[in-house]
mmCIF file of C-alpha atoms in Angstrom:
data_model
loop_
_atom_site.group_PDB
_atom_site.id
_atom_site.type_symbol
_atom_site.label_atom_id
_atom_site.label_comp_id
_atom_site.label_asym_id
_atom_site.label_seq_id
_atom_site.Cartn_x
_atom_site.Cartn_y
_atom_site.Cartn_z
ATOM 1 C CA ASN A 1 -21.359 -20.858 -24.828
ATOM 2 C CA ALA A 2 -21.813 -21.332 -21.087
ATOM 3 C CA GLY A 3 -18.945 -20.405 -18.850
ATOM 4 C CA VAL A 4 -17.686 -22.256 -15.826
ATOM 5 C CA MET A 5 -20.565 -23.194 -13.552
ATOM 6 C CA GLN A 6 -20.315 -23.566 -9.813
ATOM 7 C CA ASN A 7 -22.912 -24.553 -7.282
ATOM 8 C CA PRO A 8 -24.075 -23.790 -4.799
ATOM 9 C CA ARG A 9 -23.233 -20.095 -4.901
ATOM 10 C CA HIS A 10 -23.611 -19.819 -1.137
ATOM 11 C CA LEU A 11 -23.257 -22.601 1.390
ATOM 12 C CA VAL A 12 -23.697 -22.443 5.144
ATOM 13 C CA ARG A 13 -22.458 -25.308 7.279
ATOM 14 C CA ARG A 14 -22.142 -25.847 11.007
ATOM 15 C CA ARG A 15 -18.801 -26.876 12.429
ATOM 16 C CA GLY A 16 -18.246 -30.593 11.927
ATOM 17 C CA GLN A 17 -20.481 -30.921 8.875
ATOM 18 C CA GLU A 18 -19.365 -31.738 5.359
ATOM 19 C CA ALA A 19 -19.272 -29.272 2.473
ATOM 20 C CA ARG A 20 -19.484 -30.345 -1.170
ATOM 21 C CA LEU A 21 -18.697 -27.810 -3.855
ATOM 22 C CA ARG A 22 -19.354 -28.541 -7.506
ATOM 23 C CA CYS A 23 -17.754 -27.227 -10.656
ATOM 24 C CA SER A 24 -18.708 -27.822 -14.284
ATOM 25 C CA PRO A 25 -15.951 -26.666 -16.649
ATOM 26 C CA MET A 26 -16.484 -24.880 -19.921
ATOM 27 C CA LYS A 27 -17.359 -27.100 -22.851
ATOM 28 C CA GLY A 28 -14.252 -28.669 -24.299
ATOM 29 C CA HIS A 29 -12.093 -27.954 -21.242
ATOM 30 C CA SER A 30 -10.541 -30.969 -19.581
ATOM 31 C CA HIS A 31 -8.402 -29.152 -16.998
ATOM 32 C CA VAL A 32 -9.902 -27.976 -13.721
ATOM 33 C CA TYR A 33 -8.312 -25.920 -10.956
ATOM 34 C CA TRP A 34 -9.586 -25.047 -7.494
ATOM 35 C CA TYR A 35 -8.539 -21.903 -5.637
ATOM 36 C CA ARG A 36 -9.476 -20.445 -2.271
ATOM 37 C CA GLN A 37 -9.822 -16.747 -1.534
ATOM 38 C CA LEU A 38 -9.970 -15.202 1.923
ATOM 39 C CA PRO A 39 -11.467 -11.691 2.305
ATOM 40 C CA GLU A 40 -9.293 -8.980 0.751
ATOM 41 C CA GLU A 41 -6.667 -11.474 -0.340
ATOM 42 C CA GLY A 42 -5.564 -13.000 -3.605
ATOM 43 C CA LEU A 43 -6.493 -16.453 -4.717
ATOM 44 C CA LYS A 44 -4.478 -19.395 -3.421
ATOM 45 C CA PHE A 45 -4.062 -22.506 -5.529
ATOM 46 C CA MET A 46 -5.415 -25.723 -4.065
ATOM 47 C CA VAL A 47 -5.535 -28.489 -6.655
ATOM 48 C CA TYR A 48 -5.272 -29.168 -10.383
ATOM 49 C CA LEU A 49 -7.164 -32.048 -11.954
ATOM 50 C CA GLN A 50 -7.725 -33.589 -15.333
ATOM 51 C CA LYS A 51 -10.400 -36.159 -16.020
ATOM 52 C CA GLU A 52 -10.025 -38.927 -13.408
ATOM 53 C CA ASN A 53 -6.561 -37.708 -12.398
ATOM 54 C CA ILE A 54 -5.144 -35.395 -9.742
ATOM 55 C CA ILE A 55 -2.200 -33.654 -11.357
ATOM 56 C CA ASP A 56 -1.094 -31.308 -8.575
ATOM 57 C CA GLU A 57 -2.524 -31.145 -5.059
ATOM 58 C CA SER A 58 0.325 -29.212 -3.499
ATOM 59 C CA GLY A 59 -2.053 -26.508 -2.237
ATOM 60 C CA MET A 60 -4.522 -28.821 -0.547
ATOM 61 C CA PRO A 61 -4.531 -29.118 3.232
ATOM 62 C CA LYS A 62 -3.342 -32.576 4.220
ATOM 63 C CA GLU A 63 -6.506 -33.467 6.105
ATOM 64 C CA ARG A 64 -10.242 -33.090 5.558
ATOM 65 C CA PHE A 65 -9.956 -31.796 1.966
ATOM 66 C CA SER A 66 -10.312 -33.895 -1.160
ATOM 67 C CA ALA A 67 -11.095 -33.297 -4.821
ATOM 68 C CA GLU A 68 -12.150 -35.363 -7.771
ATOM 69 C CA PHE A 69 -12.975 -34.903 -11.428
ATOM 70 C CA PRO A 70 -14.752 -38.054 -12.595
ATOM 71 C CA LYS A 71 -15.094 -39.212 -16.158
ATOM 72 C CA GLU A 72 -18.715 -38.077 -16.118
ATOM 73 C CA GLY A 73 -20.096 -35.174 -14.159
ATOM 74 C CA PRO A 74 -18.687 -32.137 -12.416
ATOM 75 C CA SER A 75 -15.546 -31.750 -10.382
ATOM 76 C CA ILE A 76 -16.184 -31.942 -6.641
ATOM 77 C CA LEU A 77 -14.252 -30.268 -3.829
ATOM 78 C CA ARG A 78 -15.132 -31.936 -0.562
ATOM 79 C CA ILE A 79 -14.379 -30.570 2.883
ATOM 80 C CA GLN A 80 -15.073 -32.889 5.796
ATOM 81 C CA GLN A 81 -15.665 -31.768 9.378
ATOM 82 C CA VAL A 82 -15.589 -28.086 8.479
ATOM 83 C CA VAL A 83 -14.122 -25.536 10.883
ATOM 84 C CA ARG A 84 -14.585 -21.757 11.001
ATOM 85 C CA GLY A 85 -11.241 -21.250 9.284
ATOM 86 C CA ASP A 86 -12.631 -22.963 6.180
ATOM 87 C CA SER A 87 -14.964 -19.997 5.599
ATOM 88 C CA ALA A 88 -13.871 -18.482 2.292
ATOM 89 C CA ALA A 89 -14.779 -18.147 -1.355
ATOM 90 C CA TYR A 90 -13.834 -21.189 -3.388
ATOM 91 C CA PHE A 91 -13.295 -20.682 -7.090
ATOM 92 C CA CYS A 92 -13.022 -23.196 -9.837
ATOM 93 C CA ALA A 93 -11.281 -22.474 -13.128
ATOM 94 C CA SER A 94 -11.137 -24.501 -16.303
ATOM 95 C CA SER A 95 -8.693 -24.514 -19.160
ATOM 96 C CA PRO A 96 -8.298 -26.257 -22.506
ATOM 97 C CA GLY A 97 -4.630 -26.784 -21.657
ATOM 98 C CA TRP A 98 -2.260 -25.491 -19.042
ATOM 99 C CA ASN A 99 -2.475 -21.834 -19.992
ATOM 100 C CA GLU A 100 -5.398 -19.429 -19.778
ATOM 101 C CA GLN A 101 -7.837 -20.251 -17.031
ATOM 102 C CA TYR A 102 -11.442 -19.101 -16.920
ATOM 103 C CA PHE A 103 -13.090 -18.789 -13.554
ATOM 104 C CA GLY A 104 -16.534 -19.576 -12.294
ATOM 105 C CA PRO A 105 -18.575 -17.299 -9.999
ATOM 106 C CA GLY A 106 -17.376 -19.089 -6.873
ATOM 107 C CA THR A 107 -18.988 -20.734 -3.875
ATOM 108 C CA ARG A 108 -19.011 -18.716 -0.690
ATOM 109 C CA LEU A 109 -18.735 -21.069 2.258
ATOM 110 C CA THR A 110 -19.703 -19.853 5.703
ATOM 111 C CA VAL A 111 -19.064 -22.078 8.690
ATOM 112 C CA THR A 112 -21.079 -21.200 11.773
ATOM 113 C CA GLY B 1 10.449 -15.713 -0.541
ATOM 114 C CA GLU B 2 9.136 -16.052 -4.068
ATOM 115 C CA SER B 3 5.977 -14.118 -4.710
ATOM 116 C CA VAL B 4 3.965 -12.160 -7.141
ATOM 117 C CA GLY B 5 3.191 -8.813 -5.616
ATOM 118 C CA LEU B 6 1.679 -5.469 -6.468
ATOM 119 C CA HIS B 7 3.237 -2.097 -5.733
ATOM 120 C CA LEU B 8 0.057 -0.310 -4.664
ATOM 121 C CA PRO B 9 -3.016 -1.687 -2.935
ATOM 122 C CA THR B 10 -5.334 1.083 -4.209
ATOM 123 C CA LEU B 11 -5.448 3.325 -7.244
ATOM 124 C CA SER B 12 -7.880 6.162 -7.833
ATOM 125 C CA VAL B 13 -8.220 7.746 -11.288
ATOM 126 C CA GLN B 14 -10.494 10.201 -13.013
ATOM 127 C CA GLU B 15 -12.872 8.891 -15.648
ATOM 128 C CA GLY B 16 -11.263 9.189 -19.053
ATOM 129 C CA ASP B 17 -7.700 9.069 -17.747
ATOM 130 C CA ASN B 18 -5.350 6.176 -18.358
ATOM 131 C CA SER B 19 -4.655 3.715 -15.528
ATOM 132 C CA ILE B 20 -1.463 1.810 -14.897
ATOM 133 C CA ILE B 21 -1.406 -1.111 -12.493
ATOM 134 C CA ASN B 22 1.952 -2.646 -11.643
ATOM 135 C CA CYS B 23 3.095 -6.058 -10.565
ATOM 136 C CA ALA B 24 6.479 -7.498 -9.584
ATOM 137 C CA TYR B 25 7.506 -11.114 -9.705
ATOM 138 C CA SER B 26 10.619 -12.778 -8.400
ATOM 139 C CA ASN B 27 10.882 -16.114 -10.206
ATOM 140 C CA SER B 28 12.819 -15.908 -13.457
ATOM 141 C CA ALA B 29 11.396 -19.305 -14.419
ATOM 142 C CA SER B 30 7.922 -17.797 -14.823
ATOM 143 C CA ASP B 31 6.935 -17.878 -18.455
ATOM 144 C CA TYR B 32 3.281 -16.942 -18.568
ATOM 145 C CA PHE B 33 1.348 -14.108 -16.955
ATOM 146 C CA ILE B 34 -2.335 -13.210 -16.786
ATOM 147 C CA TRP B 35 -4.230 -10.163 -15.615
ATOM 148 C CA TYR B 36 -7.639 -10.690 -14.024
ATOM 149 C CA LYS B 37 -10.372 -8.267 -13.024
ATOM 150 C CA GLN B 38 -12.554 -9.146 -10.069
ATOM 151 C CA GLU B 39 -15.711 -7.244 -9.222
ATOM 152 C CA SER B 40 -17.273 -7.535 -5.797
ATOM 153 C CA GLY B 41 -18.971 -10.887 -5.273
ATOM 154 C CA LYS B 42 -17.834 -12.306 -8.607
ATOM 155 C CA GLY B 43 -15.156 -14.594 -9.929
ATOM 156 C CA PRO B 44 -11.971 -13.301 -11.579
ATOM 157 C CA GLN B 45 -12.488 -12.299 -15.185
ATOM 158 C CA PHE B 46 -9.703 -12.942 -17.702
ATOM 159 C CA ILE B 47 -8.447 -9.678 -19.216
ATOM 160 C CA ILE B 48 -5.233 -10.374 -21.064
ATOM 161 C CA ASP B 49 -2.234 -12.668 -20.965
ATOM 162 C CA ILE B 50 1.367 -12.559 -22.118
ATOM 163 C CA ARG B 51 4.124 -15.090 -22.568
ATOM 164 C CA SER B 52 7.711 -14.495 -21.581
ATOM 165 C CA ASN B 53 8.882 -14.420 -25.200
ATOM 166 C CA MET B 54 6.949 -11.171 -25.654
ATOM 167 C CA ASP B 55 7.349 -7.759 -24.038
ATOM 168 C CA LYS B 56 4.051 -6.193 -25.043
ATOM 169 C CA ARG B 57 0.556 -7.316 -25.907
ATOM 170 C CA GLN B 58 -2.493 -5.236 -26.681
ATOM 171 C CA GLY B 59 -6.171 -5.906 -26.327
ATOM 172 C CA GLN B 60 -9.237 -3.752 -26.405
ATOM 173 C CA ARG B 61 -8.320 -0.663 -24.323
ATOM 174 C CA VAL B 62 -5.749 -2.707 -22.407
ATOM 175 C CA THR B 63 -2.036 -3.236 -22.857
ATOM 176 C CA VAL B 64 0.228 -5.515 -20.875
ATOM 177 C CA LEU B 65 3.939 -4.803 -20.689
ATOM 178 C CA LEU B 66 6.506 -7.305 -19.503
ATOM 179 C CA ASN B 67 10.015 -6.329 -18.468
ATOM 180 C CA LYS B 68 11.929 -9.515 -17.791
ATOM 181 C CA THR B 69 15.110 -7.663 -16.873
ATOM 182 C CA VAL B 70 13.549 -6.192 -13.747
ATOM 183 C CA LYS B 71 10.801 -8.833 -13.423
ATOM 184 C CA HIS B 72 8.018 -6.310 -13.758
ATOM 185 C CA LEU B 73 4.567 -6.523 -15.311
ATOM 186 C CA SER B 74 2.075 -3.739 -15.884
ATOM 187 C CA LEU B 75 -1.495 -3.388 -17.063
ATOM 188 C CA GLN B 76 -2.470 -0.192 -18.824
ATOM 189 C CA ILE B 77 -6.127 0.684 -19.246
ATOM 190 C CA ALA B 78 -6.879 3.460 -21.710
ATOM 191 C CA ALA B 79 -9.722 5.925 -21.177
ATOM 192 C CA THR B 80 -10.718 4.389 -17.860
ATOM 193 C CA GLN B 81 -14.454 4.070 -17.318
ATOM 194 C CA PRO B 82 -16.556 3.653 -14.152
ATOM 195 C CA GLY B 83 -17.157 0.036 -15.195
ATOM 196 C CA ASP B 84 -13.431 -0.587 -14.843
ATOM 197 C CA SER B 85 -13.679 -0.156 -11.074
ATOM 198 C CA ALA B 86 -12.661 -3.485 -9.559
ATOM 199 C CA VAL B 87 -9.737 -5.317 -8.004
ATOM 200 C CA TYR B 88 -7.054 -6.296 -10.498
ATOM 201 C CA PHE B 89 -4.805 -9.295 -9.958
ATOM 202 C CA CYS B 90 -1.725 -10.371 -11.798
ATOM 203 C CA ALA B 91 -1.086 -14.102 -11.860
ATOM 204 C CA GLU B 92 2.037 -15.989 -12.737
ATOM 205 C CA ASN B 93 2.570 -19.452 -14.107
ATOM 206 C CA ARG B 94 5.892 -20.937 -13.185
ATOM 207 C CA GLY B 95 6.690 -23.184 -16.082
ATOM 208 C CA ASN B 96 8.217 -25.918 -14.003
ATOM 209 C CA GLN B 97 5.158 -26.198 -11.761
ATOM 210 C CA GLY B 98 2.475 -27.216 -14.217
ATOM 211 C CA GLY B 99 -0.669 -25.198 -14.724
ATOM 212 C CA LYS B 100 -1.210 -23.617 -11.317
ATOM 213 C CA LEU B 101 -1.304 -19.843 -11.100
ATOM 214 C CA ILE B 102 0.350 -17.810 -8.368
ATOM 215 C CA PHE B 103 -1.713 -14.698 -7.638
ATOM 216 C CA GLY B 104 -0.646 -11.347 -6.292
ATOM 217 C CA GLN B 105 -2.575 -9.556 -3.561
ATOM 218 C CA GLY B 106 -4.529 -7.281 -5.891
ATOM 219 C CA THR B 107 -4.904 -3.572 -6.612
ATOM 220 C CA GLU B 108 -8.258 -1.917 -6.136
ATOM 221 C CA LEU B 109 -8.986 0.512 -8.956
ATOM 222 C CA SER B 110 -11.512 3.249 -8.224
ATOM 223 C CA VAL B 111 -12.726 5.440 -11.080
ATOM 224 C CA LYS B 112 -14.103 8.852 -10.184
ATOM 225 C CA PRO B 113 -16.777 10.275 -12.502
#
């Protein structure tokens, strides 16, 4: 019973490049959440998706960030034209409903 | 403003002792709470959850207590072990805001052998 999968685990991008983070939810889970964590801080909600739908994107920056969860394949968090302030750990969680959420190992993004 | 916060940033306990990690919340509309454990370099690991219609829930070596009167949540770990060393987060689901979780800052638990 595989848990939530995220890749890559580590990603290095130069300023101005694009970052694509992938998340495969647990089997049977149709709800996906993305969170961002800065060093020594708690996780901050970014976006909540169900298959082909964005349910809540109230935590997403207005520009450069987008997310999708297509009918087939993983959920993607996309950051265009990355800046140093985007450096963080990005975690994906999945849930069978709106309650307990199970987290993946995260993608650590470093912008140089 | 509204927040989920923790009383202490660090907690050091002796192996075998019981640990208590506290959390305060301010939104009376919150109806679901989760405790997570996060080890260095890893994702948060689900420990235990509780709904607002309960005041206590027990798991294996862990107990969560919810006091809605004072908006306080605690995680008790019995017979703390070195493997329990990690950062512990409480998270809150505000029922009128869908599934998103609001996380506290975290308490770092250090277990001395």
